[in-house]
Amino acid sequence: MPGTTSSPQFSRRAALGIGFGAATALALPAPRASAAPGASGASGASGASGASGVPRLPRLNARAWLVADHDSGKVLAASGAHRALPPASTLKMLFADTVLPRFGADEKHRVTAADLAGIPAGSSLVGIQAGTTYTVRQLWQGVFLRSGNDAVHVLASMNGGVAKTVREMQRRAEELGAKDTHVVSPDGFDHPGQVSSAYDLTLFAHAGLKNDDFRAYCATKTADFPAGGGKTFQMQNTDRLLTGQGVTPYEGLIGVKNGYTSHAGNTFTGAATRGGRTLLVTVLRPKSGYEAVYEETAALLDWGFGAVDRVTPVGALGAPAGGPDGATKSGGEQGAPADSTRTASSPAGPTPSGERKEALALGGSAALAALAGGGLLALRRRARPSGRRRRKA
C-alpha cells in the first residue's frame, strides 16, 4: 500500500488439527480458486465441476473481497476478509447505520458555517451552503448519492459534533462485531489510522439494510437538491452498478455504497436481490482500472447466486467470538486465485503494520480437506492500527 513499508505481524498462528490430537501451527500458501462442496461431500480439486455442481470462483485482483447471504448472514467465500485497509466512503455505511435513526426525514436544518468546519481539503462535496435550509432527507441523499462529506459533517454537527459521532460509530462497530474497524472521522477520508475490512464493511451493509430508510437512500438513482435561491439541481448516484454509467447495470442491485481515495483506491459494497435471495459483496482496491471494483463485484454476485445453495459457508456475519482472541470456526474455506489471495504466508506488497490476521484460504483438494478436518481458526489481533500517511481524495 502507498505510504507503508512494514510487513504484517501476527501474534498467533491459525491452528489446524491433523489427527495427532495436538495443534500444529501452519501458514498455508495461497491456493487455487475453489469452493467447498456442499452436502454432496465431493472433494474435487476445483470444486467448480462434477457432482457437486459448484461454480468456479472468478479470477480477481482485489486486495480483499467477501460474498455473503444477507438473509442468513452466512459468508459464502472470502479472501483477506480481515485485512485492515482504508475504507474510503464505504465507511459512510457505518455513519448512516449509527446516525440515521436519530432524526426524522422531514426534519429541517438551517446550515451554519460551523456545521461545515473541518471538512478535509479534496473531499467529495454535494454543494451544501451555509444559510440554506435542508431537510434531513436531502442531507442523507447527499451522503448516499454524491458521497458528500459536507452532508456528513452537517449531520454529524446535528448529532452533537464530529468527536461524539466518531465515538458512537466506534461503539456501534464494536456492537456489530466489527473488530477490524478504527474510526477517525465519519466521512471515510484518508485520515491517519482510519481502517476497516471487507468483513466489517459487509457487516455495516448487513445491518444498515434492515432499516427501510437506509435501503431507500442507497437505492435512489437521482434526486433534486437545493442549489440556493429557491433553485434545485439534479444529482445522480455515483454507484455505477446501480445507474449503469460506464458499466452494465446489475440486475436486482439495491445499493449500497462505493468509495475512492488515492490511498484507499476503489472500494465498494453492493447488494442485489434475485429470486427472493439477497447477497452482499464487498470488494476493496482492485489493482487497476476504475471500473474493476464494479466488474469484480458483479462477477462475485453472479458466482454467489449460482453457488449459494451448493457451498459450505466459511463463517457468518456477526457470529459470536469463539474465544478470547475473537476466533471463529468454519467447516471449510473458499479460496481465491493465487494471484489475488493474500494469506499470512504470501502477502502481496507492503501492508499496514496494524493489519489484523486474515483467515487462511483453503482449497478444495483432498489433501487440504484432510487438514481442514481439524477445524480452521481465523484469529484476529485486537491492537489498534498504526498511523498512515494522509493522502487527499
PDB file of C-alpha atoms in Angstrom, residues 37-336:
ATOM      1  CA  PRO A  37     -18.544 -28.723  -1.720  1.00  0.00           C
ATOM      2  CA  GLY A  38     -21.949 -28.702  -0.141  1.00  0.00           C
ATOM      3  CA  ALA A  39     -23.785 -31.662   1.302  1.00  0.00           C
ATOM      4  CA  SER A  40     -22.611 -33.877  -1.542  1.00  0.00           C
ATOM      5  CA  GLY A  41     -19.248 -34.290   0.187  1.00  0.00           C
ATOM      6  CA  ALA A  42     -17.355 -34.236  -3.114  1.00  0.00           C
ATOM      7  CA  SER A  43     -13.783 -33.066  -2.823  1.00  0.00           C
ATOM      8  CA  GLY A  44     -12.733 -32.226  -6.344  1.00  0.00           C
ATOM      9  CA  ALA A  45      -9.650 -30.071  -6.734  1.00  0.00           C
ATOM     10  CA  SER A  46     -11.530 -27.096  -8.142  1.00  0.00           C
ATOM     11  CA  GLY A  47     -14.981 -27.539  -6.679  1.00  0.00           C
ATOM     12  CA  ALA A  48     -16.245 -25.999  -9.890  1.00  0.00           C
ATOM     13  CA  SER A  49     -17.468 -29.053 -11.699  1.00  0.00           C
ATOM     14  CA  GLY A  50     -18.532 -32.632 -11.173  1.00  0.00           C
ATOM     15  CA  ALA A  51     -21.209 -33.976  -8.871  1.00  0.00           C
ATOM     16  CA  SER A  52     -21.195 -31.004  -6.535  1.00  0.00           C
ATOM     17  CA  GLY A  53     -22.024 -28.573  -9.347  1.00  0.00           C
ATOM     18  CA  VAL A  54     -20.231 -25.736  -7.576  1.00  0.00           C
ATOM     19  CA  PRO A  55     -19.346 -22.917  -9.999  1.00  0.00           C
ATOM     20  CA  ARG A  56     -15.738 -21.793 -10.177  1.00  0.00           C
ATOM     21  CA  LEU A  57     -14.872 -18.549  -8.441  1.00  0.00           C
ATOM     22  CA  PRO A  58     -13.979 -15.711 -10.829  1.00  0.00           C
ATOM     23  CA  ARG A  59     -10.378 -14.578 -11.143  1.00  0.00           C
ATOM     24  CA  LEU A  60      -9.958 -11.392  -9.131  1.00  0.00           C
ATOM     25  CA  ASN A  61      -7.173  -8.939  -8.353  1.00  0.00           C
ATOM     26  CA  ALA A  62      -8.723  -7.044  -5.426  1.00  0.00           C
ATOM     27  CA  ARG A  63      -6.732  -6.896  -2.204  1.00  0.00           C
ATOM     28  CA  ALA A  64      -9.719  -8.216  -0.271  1.00  0.00           C
ATOM     29  CA  TRP A  65     -13.247  -9.398  -1.014  1.00  0.00           C
ATOM     30  CA  LEU A  66     -16.180 -11.203   0.575  1.00  0.00           C
ATOM     31  CA  VAL A  67     -19.518 -12.719  -0.506  1.00  0.00           C
ATOM     32  CA  ALA A  68     -22.346 -13.253   1.996  1.00  0.00           C
ATOM     33  CA  ASP A  69     -26.022 -14.196   2.093  1.00  0.00           C
ATOM     34  CA  HIS A  70     -27.828 -11.198   3.557  1.00  0.00           C
ATOM     35  CA  ASP A  71     -30.803 -13.149   4.893  1.00  0.00           C
ATOM     36  CA  SER A  72     -28.909 -15.893   6.706  1.00  0.00           C
ATOM     37  CA  GLY A  73     -25.701 -13.932   7.352  1.00  0.00           C
ATOM     38  CA  LYS A  74     -23.627 -16.849   6.055  1.00  0.00           C
ATOM     39  CA  VAL A  75     -20.286 -15.959   4.451  1.00  0.00           C
ATOM     40  CA  LEU A  76     -20.037 -17.953   1.221  1.00  0.00           C
ATOM     41  CA  ALA A  77     -16.499 -17.062   0.220  1.00  0.00           C
ATOM     42  CA  ALA A  78     -13.797 -14.554   1.109  1.00  0.00           C
ATOM     43  CA  SER A  79     -10.181 -13.542   0.599  1.00  0.00           C
ATOM     44  CA  GLY A  80      -8.371 -11.233   3.005  1.00  0.00           C
ATOM     45  CA  ALA A  81     -11.650 -10.776   4.860  1.00  0.00           C
ATOM     46  CA  HIS A  82      -9.992  -9.215   7.920  1.00  0.00           C
ATOM     47  CA  ARG A  83      -7.212  -7.347   6.123  1.00  0.00           C
ATOM     48  CA  ALA A  84      -7.240  -3.826   7.586  1.00  0.00           C
ATOM     49  CA  LEU A  85      -7.435  -1.326   4.725  1.00  0.00           C
ATOM     50  CA  PRO A  86      -8.544   2.296   4.312  1.00  0.00           C
ATOM     51  CA  PRO A  87     -12.262   2.128   3.501  1.00  0.00           C
ATOM     52  CA  ALA A  88     -12.853   5.463   1.744  1.00  0.00           C
ATOM     53  CA  SER A  89     -16.540   6.388   1.572  1.00  0.00           C
ATOM     54  CA  THR A  90     -17.791   2.873   2.223  1.00  0.00           C
ATOM     55  CA  LEU A  91     -17.317   3.845   5.892  1.00  0.00           C
ATOM     56  CA  LYS A  92     -20.329   6.108   5.423  1.00  0.00           C
ATOM     57  CA  MET A  93     -22.446   2.958   5.776  1.00  0.00           C
ATOM     58  CA  LEU A  94     -21.411   2.788   9.433  1.00  0.00           C
ATOM     59  CA  PHE A  95     -22.074   6.522   9.777  1.00  0.00           C
ATOM     60  CA  ALA A  96     -25.586   6.051   8.389  1.00  0.00           C
ATOM     61  CA  ASP A  97     -26.270   2.962  10.484  1.00  0.00           C
ATOM     62  CA  THR A  98     -25.255   4.968  13.568  1.00  0.00           C
ATOM     63  CA  VAL A  99     -26.861   8.364  12.947  1.00  0.00           C
ATOM     64  CA  LEU A 100     -29.754   7.820  10.545  1.00  0.00           C
ATOM     65  CA  PRO A 101     -32.266   6.715  13.235  1.00  0.00           C
ATOM     66  CA  ARG A 102     -31.652   9.904  15.245  1.00  0.00           C
ATOM     67  CA  PHE A 103     -33.614  12.313  13.012  1.00  0.00           C
ATOM     68  CA  GLY A 104     -36.893  12.260  11.120  1.00  0.00           C
ATOM     69  CA  ALA A 105     -36.608  12.535   7.341  1.00  0.00           C
ATOM     70  CA  ASP A 106     -38.771  15.667   7.196  1.00  0.00           C
ATOM     71  CA  GLU A 107     -36.909  17.490   9.958  1.00  0.00           C
ATOM     72  CA  LYS A 108     -35.320  20.724   8.694  1.00  0.00           C
ATOM     73  CA  HIS A 109     -31.944  22.251   9.500  1.00  0.00           C
ATOM     74  CA  ARG A 110     -30.531  25.639   8.557  1.00  0.00           C
ATOM     75  CA  VAL A 111     -26.831  25.098   7.898  1.00  0.00           C
ATOM     76  CA  THR A 112     -24.248  27.333   9.576  1.00  0.00           C
ATOM     77  CA  ALA A 113     -20.591  27.893   8.780  1.00  0.00           C
ATOM     78  CA  ALA A 114     -19.710  25.943  11.935  1.00  0.00           C
ATOM     79  CA  ASP A 115     -21.530  22.899  10.542  1.00  0.00           C
ATOM     80  CA  LEU A 116     -19.159  22.896   7.569  1.00  0.00           C
ATOM     81  CA  ALA A 117     -15.956  23.418   9.526  1.00  0.00           C
ATOM     82  CA  GLY A 118     -13.246  20.785   9.379  1.00  0.00           C
ATOM     83  CA  ILE A 119     -14.140  19.200   6.051  1.00  0.00           C
ATOM     84  CA  PRO A 120     -10.869  17.774   4.635  1.00  0.00           C
ATOM     85  CA  ALA A 121      -9.440  19.507   1.576  1.00  0.00           C
ATOM     86  CA  GLY A 122     -10.093  17.476  -1.556  1.00  0.00           C
ATOM     87  CA  SER A 123     -13.308  15.966  -0.208  1.00  0.00           C
ATOM     88  CA  SER A 124     -16.222  14.986  -2.394  1.00  0.00           C
ATOM     89  CA  LEU A 125     -18.981  17.556  -1.886  1.00  0.00           C
ATOM     90  CA  VAL A 126     -22.643  17.787  -2.762  1.00  0.00           C
ATOM     91  CA  GLY A 127     -22.637  21.603  -2.574  1.00  0.00           C
ATOM     92  CA  ILE A 128     -24.238  22.483   0.754  1.00  0.00           C
ATOM     93  CA  GLN A 129     -24.291  26.204   1.510  1.00  0.00           C
ATOM     94  CA  ALA A 130     -24.319  27.944   4.860  1.00  0.00           C
ATOM     95  CA  GLY A 131     -27.551  29.863   5.368  1.00  0.00           C
ATOM     96  CA  THR A 132     -29.634  27.392   3.341  1.00  0.00           C
ATOM     97  CA  THR A 133     -32.225  25.140   4.951  1.00  0.00           C
ATOM     98  CA  TYR A 134     -32.248  21.430   4.091  1.00  0.00           C
ATOM     99  CA  THR A 135     -34.409  18.530   5.142  1.00  0.00           C
ATOM    100  CA  VAL A 136     -32.744  15.541   6.759  1.00  0.00           C
ATOM    101  CA  ARG A 137     -33.886  13.510   3.753  1.00  0.00           C
ATOM    102  CA  GLN A 138     -31.964  15.820   1.415  1.00  0.00           C
ATOM    103  CA  LEU A 139     -28.860  15.599   3.577  1.00  0.00           C
ATOM    104  CA  TRP A 140     -28.928  11.792   3.505  1.00  0.00           C
ATOM    105  CA  GLN A 141     -29.458  11.853  -0.239  1.00  0.00           C
ATOM    106  CA  GLY A 142     -26.317  13.963  -0.424  1.00  0.00           C
ATOM    107  CA  VAL A 143     -24.486  11.316   1.605  1.00  0.00           C
ATOM    108  CA  PHE A 144     -25.676   8.268  -0.327  1.00  0.00           C
ATOM    109  CA  LEU A 145     -25.890   9.618  -3.874  1.00  0.00           C
ATOM    110  CA  ARG A 146     -22.938  12.018  -4.040  1.00  0.00           C
ATOM    111  CA  SER A 147     -20.914  10.789  -1.063  1.00  0.00           C
ATOM    112  CA  GLY A 148     -20.859  14.398   0.099  1.00  0.00           C
ATOM    113  CA  ASN A 149     -18.541  14.983   3.031  1.00  0.00           C
ATOM    114  CA  ASP A 150     -20.275  18.317   3.546  1.00  0.00           C
ATOM    115  CA  ALA A 151     -23.567  16.469   4.119  1.00  0.00           C
ATOM    116  CA  VAL A 152     -21.797  14.093   6.521  1.00  0.00           C
ATOM    117  CA  HIS A 153     -20.361  16.955   8.563  1.00  0.00           C
ATOM    118  CA  VAL A 154     -23.704  18.756   8.777  1.00  0.00           C
ATOM    119  CA  LEU A 155     -25.424  15.608  10.049  1.00  0.00           C
ATOM    120  CA  ALA A 156     -22.549  14.966  12.467  1.00  0.00           C
ATOM    121  CA  SER A 157     -22.900  18.526  13.750  1.00  0.00           C
ATOM    122  CA  MET A 158     -26.615  17.961  14.268  1.00  0.00           C
ATOM    123  CA  ASN A 159     -25.705  14.791  16.169  1.00  0.00           C
ATOM    124  CA  GLY A 160     -23.567  16.699  18.657  1.00  0.00           C
ATOM    125  CA  GLY A 161     -20.336  17.079  16.705  1.00  0.00           C
ATOM    126  CA  VAL A 162     -17.739  15.017  14.868  1.00  0.00           C
ATOM    127  CA  ALA A 163     -15.954  13.772  18.001  1.00  0.00           C
ATOM    128  CA  LYS A 164     -19.182  12.488  19.563  1.00  0.00           C
ATOM    129  CA  THR A 165     -20.239  10.896  16.290  1.00  0.00           C
ATOM    130  CA  VAL A 166     -16.884   9.145  15.905  1.00  0.00           C
ATOM    131  CA  ARG A 167     -17.202   7.668  19.403  1.00  0.00           C
ATOM    132  CA  GLU A 168     -20.710   6.461  18.639  1.00  0.00           C
ATOM    133  CA  MET A 169     -19.618   4.950  15.322  1.00  0.00           C
ATOM    134  CA  GLN A 170     -16.782   3.084  17.027  1.00  0.00           C
ATOM    135  CA  ARG A 171     -19.157   1.813  19.682  1.00  0.00           C
ATOM    136  CA  ARG A 172     -21.648   0.738  17.012  1.00  0.00           C
ATOM    137  CA  ALA A 173     -18.896  -1.103  15.111  1.00  0.00           C
ATOM    138  CA  GLU A 174     -17.997  -2.992  18.285  1.00  0.00           C
ATOM    139  CA  GLU A 175     -21.650  -3.863  18.916  1.00  0.00           C
ATOM    140  CA  LEU A 176     -21.844  -5.373  15.443  1.00  0.00           C
ATOM    141  CA  GLY A 177     -18.664  -7.402  15.969  1.00  0.00           C
ATOM    142  CA  ALA A 178     -16.601  -5.299  13.563  1.00  0.00           C
ATOM    143  CA  LYS A 179     -13.205  -5.717  15.207  1.00  0.00           C
ATOM    144  CA  ASP A 180     -11.095  -4.596  12.242  1.00  0.00           C
ATOM    145  CA  THR A 181     -12.510  -1.050  12.123  1.00  0.00           C
ATOM    146  CA  HIS A 182     -10.905   2.034  13.644  1.00  0.00           C
ATOM    147  CA  VAL A 183     -12.934   5.215  13.119  1.00  0.00           C
ATOM    148  CA  VAL A 184     -11.169   8.574  12.992  1.00  0.00           C
ATOM    149  CA  SER A 185     -13.754  10.627  11.107  1.00  0.00           C
ATOM    150  CA  PRO A 186     -17.303   9.926   9.926  1.00  0.00           C
ATOM    151  CA  ASP A 187     -16.565  10.772   6.289  1.00  0.00           C
ATOM    152  CA  GLY A 188     -14.220   7.901   5.339  1.00  0.00           C
ATOM    153  CA  PHE A 189     -11.480  10.262   4.148  1.00  0.00           C
ATOM    154  CA  ASP A 190      -7.797   9.288   4.299  1.00  0.00           C
ATOM    155  CA  HIS A 191      -7.291  10.157   7.934  1.00  0.00           C
ATOM    156  CA  PRO A 192      -4.237   8.503   9.527  1.00  0.00           C
ATOM    157  CA  GLY A 193      -5.195   5.246  11.221  1.00  0.00           C
ATOM    158  CA  GLN A 194      -8.685   5.029   9.750  1.00  0.00           C
ATOM    159  CA  VAL A 195      -9.208   1.441   8.549  1.00  0.00           C
ATOM    160  CA  SER A 196     -11.841  -1.222   8.110  1.00  0.00           C
ATOM    161  CA  SER A 197     -12.065  -4.590   6.330  1.00  0.00           C
ATOM    162  CA  ALA A 198     -14.164  -6.457   3.797  1.00  0.00           C
ATOM    163  CA  TYR A 199     -15.790  -8.380   6.637  1.00  0.00           C
ATOM    164  CA  ASP A 200     -16.618  -5.274   8.681  1.00  0.00           C
ATOM    165  CA  LEU A 201     -17.921  -3.268   5.737  1.00  0.00           C
ATOM    166  CA  THR A 202     -20.201  -6.157   4.808  1.00  0.00           C
ATOM    167  CA  LEU A 203     -21.408  -6.184   8.419  1.00  0.00           C
ATOM    168  CA  PHE A 204     -22.287  -2.482   8.148  1.00  0.00           C
ATOM    169  CA  ALA A 205     -24.286  -3.069   4.961  1.00  0.00           C
ATOM    170  CA  HIS A 206     -25.970  -6.106   6.508  1.00  0.00           C
ATOM    171  CA  ALA A 207     -27.087  -4.010   9.495  1.00  0.00           C
ATOM    172  CA  GLY A 208     -27.976  -0.896   7.521  1.00  0.00           C
ATOM    173  CA  LEU A 209     -30.204  -2.655   5.006  1.00  0.00           C
ATOM    174  CA  LYS A 210     -32.502  -3.705   7.846  1.00  0.00           C
ATOM    175  CA  ASN A 211     -33.503  -0.023   8.070  1.00  0.00           C
ATOM    176  CA  ASP A 212     -36.078   0.922   5.422  1.00  0.00           C
ATOM    177  CA  ASP A 213     -34.745   4.476   5.068  1.00  0.00           C
ATOM    178  CA  PHE A 214     -31.157   3.247   4.634  1.00  0.00           C
ATOM    179  CA  ARG A 215     -32.317   0.825   1.945  1.00  0.00           C
ATOM    180  CA  ALA A 216     -34.336   3.515   0.169  1.00  0.00           C
ATOM    181  CA  TYR A 217     -31.497   6.053   0.136  1.00  0.00           C
ATOM    182  CA  CYS A 218     -28.884   3.666  -1.219  1.00  0.00           C
ATOM    183  CA  ALA A 219     -31.267   2.507  -3.972  1.00  0.00           C
ATOM    184  CA  THR A 220     -32.094   6.060  -5.153  1.00  0.00           C
ATOM    185  CA  LYS A 221     -30.645   6.791  -8.595  1.00  0.00           C
ATOM    186  CA  THR A 222     -31.387  10.527  -8.868  1.00  0.00           C
ATOM    187  CA  ALA A 223     -32.742  13.287  -6.640  1.00  0.00           C
ATOM    188  CA  ASP A 224     -33.249  17.041  -6.745  1.00  0.00           C
ATOM    189  CA  PHE A 225     -31.086  19.010  -4.329  1.00  0.00           C
ATOM    190  CA  PRO A 226     -31.345  22.660  -3.207  1.00  0.00           C
ATOM    191  CA  ALA A 227     -28.968  24.967  -5.053  1.00  0.00           C
ATOM    192  CA  GLY A 228     -29.849  28.133  -3.113  1.00  0.00           C
ATOM    193  CA  GLY A 229     -32.126  30.965  -4.118  1.00  0.00           C
ATOM    194  CA  GLY A 230     -35.074  28.626  -4.452  1.00  0.00           C
ATOM    195  CA  LYS A 231     -33.370  26.651  -7.229  1.00  0.00           C
ATOM    196  CA  THR A 232     -32.511  22.955  -7.384  1.00  0.00           C
ATOM    197  CA  PHE A 233     -30.186  20.730  -9.359  1.00  0.00           C
ATOM    198  CA  GLN A 234     -30.374  17.027 -10.065  1.00  0.00           C
ATOM    199  CA  MET A 235     -27.714  14.764  -8.601  1.00  0.00           C
ATOM    200  CA  GLN A 236     -27.039  11.212  -9.756  1.00  0.00           C
ATOM    201  CA  ASN A 237     -25.926   8.299  -7.639  1.00  0.00           C
ATOM    202  CA  THR A 238     -22.224   7.538  -8.157  1.00  0.00           C
ATOM    203  CA  ASP A 239     -22.874   3.785  -7.783  1.00  0.00           C
ATOM    204  CA  ARG A 240     -22.294   2.708 -11.385  1.00  0.00           C
ATOM    205  CA  LEU A 241     -23.747  -0.767 -10.985  1.00  0.00           C
ATOM    206  CA  LEU A 242     -26.972   0.961  -9.981  1.00  0.00           C
ATOM    207  CA  THR A 243     -27.093   3.641 -12.688  1.00  0.00           C
ATOM    208  CA  GLY A 244     -25.245   1.860 -15.496  1.00  0.00           C
ATOM    209  CA  GLN A 245     -22.912   4.781 -16.090  1.00  0.00           C
ATOM    210  CA  GLY A 246     -19.806   3.321 -17.743  1.00  0.00           C
ATOM    211  CA  VAL A 247     -20.710  -0.273 -16.863  1.00  0.00           C
ATOM    212  CA  THR A 248     -23.633  -2.617 -17.377  1.00  0.00           C
ATOM    213  CA  PRO A 249     -26.153  -2.060 -14.567  1.00  0.00           C
ATOM    214  CA  TYR A 250     -26.519  -5.132 -12.368  1.00  0.00           C
ATOM    215  CA  GLU A 251     -29.927  -6.792 -12.409  1.00  0.00           C
ATOM    216  CA  GLY A 252     -31.554  -6.607  -8.994  1.00  0.00           C
ATOM    217  CA  LEU A 253     -28.983  -4.257  -7.437  1.00  0.00           C
ATOM    218  CA  ILE A 254     -30.279  -2.387  -4.381  1.00  0.00           C
ATOM    219  CA  GLY A 255     -27.156  -0.417  -3.367  1.00  0.00           C
ATOM    220  CA  VAL A 256     -25.222   0.131  -1.189  1.00  0.00           C
ATOM    221  CA  LYS A 257     -22.035   2.312  -1.162  1.00  0.00           C
ATOM    222  CA  ASN A 258     -18.944   2.982  -3.258  1.00  0.00           C
ATOM    223  CA  GLY A 259     -15.822   4.943  -2.388  1.00  0.00           C
ATOM    224  CA  TYR A 260     -12.499   6.199  -3.672  1.00  0.00           C
ATOM    225  CA  THR A 261      -9.436   7.990  -2.335  1.00  0.00           C
ATOM    226  CA  SER A 262      -5.874   7.939  -3.643  1.00  0.00           C
ATOM    227  CA  HIS A 263      -4.817   5.980  -0.556  1.00  0.00           C
ATOM    228  CA  ALA A 264      -7.722   3.504  -0.431  1.00  0.00           C
ATOM    229  CA  GLY A 265      -8.174   3.061  -4.149  1.00  0.00           C
ATOM    230  CA  ASN A 266     -11.635   1.989  -5.270  1.00  0.00           C
ATOM    231  CA  THR A 267     -13.865   0.352  -2.679  1.00  0.00           C
ATOM    232  CA  PHE A 268     -17.408  -0.949  -2.962  1.00  0.00           C
ATOM    233  CA  THR A 269     -20.033  -2.858  -1.043  1.00  0.00           C
ATOM    234  CA  GLY A 270     -23.008  -3.910  -3.129  1.00  0.00           C
ATOM    235  CA  ALA A 271     -26.239  -5.797  -2.500  1.00  0.00           C
ATOM    236  CA  ALA A 272     -28.507  -7.431  -5.049  1.00  0.00           C
ATOM    237  CA  THR A 273     -31.703  -9.492  -4.951  1.00  0.00           C
ATOM    238  CA  ARG A 274     -32.659 -12.296  -7.328  1.00  0.00           C
ATOM    239  CA  GLY A 275     -35.354 -14.906  -6.874  1.00  0.00           C
ATOM    240  CA  GLY A 276     -36.085 -13.692  -3.366  1.00  0.00           C
ATOM    241  CA  ARG A 277     -32.419 -14.056  -2.307  1.00  0.00           C
ATOM    242  CA  THR A 278     -30.254 -11.072  -1.359  1.00  0.00           C
ATOM    243  CA  LEU A 279     -26.464 -11.272  -1.485  1.00  0.00           C
ATOM    244  CA  LEU A 280     -23.815  -8.876  -0.213  1.00  0.00           C
ATOM    245  CA  VAL A 281     -20.401  -8.376  -1.810  1.00  0.00           C
ATOM    246  CA  THR A 282     -17.506  -6.177  -0.714  1.00  0.00           C
ATOM    247  CA  VAL A 283     -14.502  -5.562  -2.965  1.00  0.00           C
ATOM    248  CA  LEU A 284     -11.514  -3.487  -1.816  1.00  0.00           C
ATOM    249  CA  ARG A 285      -8.836  -1.992  -4.037  1.00  0.00           C
ATOM    250  CA  PRO A 286      -8.594  -3.889  -7.304  1.00  0.00           C
ATOM    251  CA  LYS A 287      -5.103  -3.496  -8.768  1.00  0.00           C
ATOM    252  CA  SER A 288      -6.077  -1.355 -11.730  1.00  0.00           C
ATOM    253  CA  GLY A 289      -8.960   0.236 -13.568  1.00  0.00           C
ATOM    254  CA  TYR A 290     -11.689   2.445 -12.170  1.00  0.00           C
ATOM    255  CA  GLU A 291     -14.397   0.045 -13.358  1.00  0.00           C
ATOM    256  CA  ALA A 292     -12.677  -3.033 -11.896  1.00  0.00           C
ATOM    257  CA  VAL A 293     -14.338  -2.654  -8.497  1.00  0.00           C
ATOM    258  CA  TYR A 294     -17.756  -2.865 -10.177  1.00  0.00           C
ATOM    259  CA  GLU A 295     -16.763  -5.632 -12.570  1.00  0.00           C
ATOM    260  CA  GLU A 296     -15.379  -7.793  -9.769  1.00  0.00           C
ATOM    261  CA  THR A 297     -18.449  -7.115  -7.612  1.00  0.00           C
ATOM    262  CA  ALA A 298     -20.743  -8.172 -10.459  1.00  0.00           C
ATOM    263  CA  ALA A 299     -18.670 -11.319 -11.039  1.00  0.00           C
ATOM    264  CA  LEU A 300     -18.852 -12.257  -7.347  1.00  0.00           C
ATOM    265  CA  LEU A 301     -22.596 -11.615  -7.245  1.00  0.00           C
ATOM    266  CA  ASP A 302     -23.031 -13.880 -10.282  1.00  0.00           C
ATOM    267  CA  TRP A 303     -20.939 -16.557  -8.569  1.00  0.00           C
ATOM    268  CA  GLY A 304     -22.830 -16.166  -5.315  1.00  0.00           C
ATOM    269  CA  PHE A 305     -26.270 -16.572  -6.868  1.00  0.00           C
ATOM    270  CA  GLY A 306     -25.055 -19.741  -8.566  1.00  0.00           C
ATOM    271  CA  ALA A 307     -23.277 -21.156  -5.524  1.00  0.00           C
ATOM    272  CA  VAL A 308     -25.325 -20.057  -2.525  1.00  0.00           C
ATOM    273  CA  ASP A 309     -27.116 -23.380  -2.055  1.00  0.00           C
ATOM    274  CA  ARG A 310     -24.151 -25.529  -3.070  1.00  0.00           C
ATOM    275  CA  VAL A 311     -21.226 -24.429  -0.937  1.00  0.00           C
ATOM    276  CA  THR A 312     -20.385 -24.878   2.694  1.00  0.00           C
ATOM    277  CA  PRO A 313     -20.316 -21.425   4.379  1.00  0.00           C
ATOM    278  CA  VAL A 314     -16.927 -20.362   5.734  1.00  0.00           C
ATOM    279  CA  GLY A 315     -18.354 -18.244   8.532  1.00  0.00           C
ATOM    280  CA  ALA A 316     -21.148 -15.882   9.452  1.00  0.00           C
ATOM    281  CA  LEU A 317     -21.659 -12.139   9.742  1.00  0.00           C
ATOM    282  CA  GLY A 318     -21.728 -11.052  13.365  1.00  0.00           C
ATOM    283  CA  ALA A 319     -21.028 -14.562  14.643  1.00  0.00           C
ATOM    284  CA  PRO A 320     -20.084 -14.662  18.327  1.00  0.00           C
ATOM    285  CA  ALA A 321     -16.381 -14.821  19.014  1.00  0.00           C
ATOM    286  CA  GLY A 322     -15.078 -18.339  19.529  1.00  0.00           C
ATOM    287  CA  GLY A 323     -12.647 -17.362  22.273  1.00  0.00           C
ATOM    288  CA  PRO A 324     -10.710 -14.540  23.887  1.00  0.00           C
ATOM    289  CA  ASP A 325      -8.920 -13.807  20.621  1.00  0.00           C
ATOM    290  CA  GLY A 326     -12.110 -13.489  18.633  1.00  0.00           C
ATOM    291  CA  ALA A 327     -11.608 -16.807  16.829  1.00  0.00           C
ATOM    292  CA  THR A 328     -14.386 -18.256  14.738  1.00  0.00           C
ATOM    293  CA  LYS A 329     -14.594 -21.756  13.336  1.00  0.00           C
ATOM    294  CA  SER A 330     -15.659 -22.814   9.876  1.00  0.00           C
ATOM    295  CA  GLY A 331     -16.069 -26.186   8.303  1.00  0.00           C
ATOM    296  CA  GLY A 332     -14.381 -25.194   5.061  1.00  0.00           C
ATOM    297  CA  GLU A 333     -12.813 -22.195   3.380  1.00  0.00           C
ATOM    298  CA  GLN A 334     -13.276 -20.738  -0.052  1.00  0.00           C
ATOM    299  CA  GLY A 335     -10.067 -19.695  -1.679  1.00  0.00           C
ATOM    300  CA  ALA A 336      -9.313 -17.218  -4.441  1.00  0.00           C
TER     301      ALA A 336
END
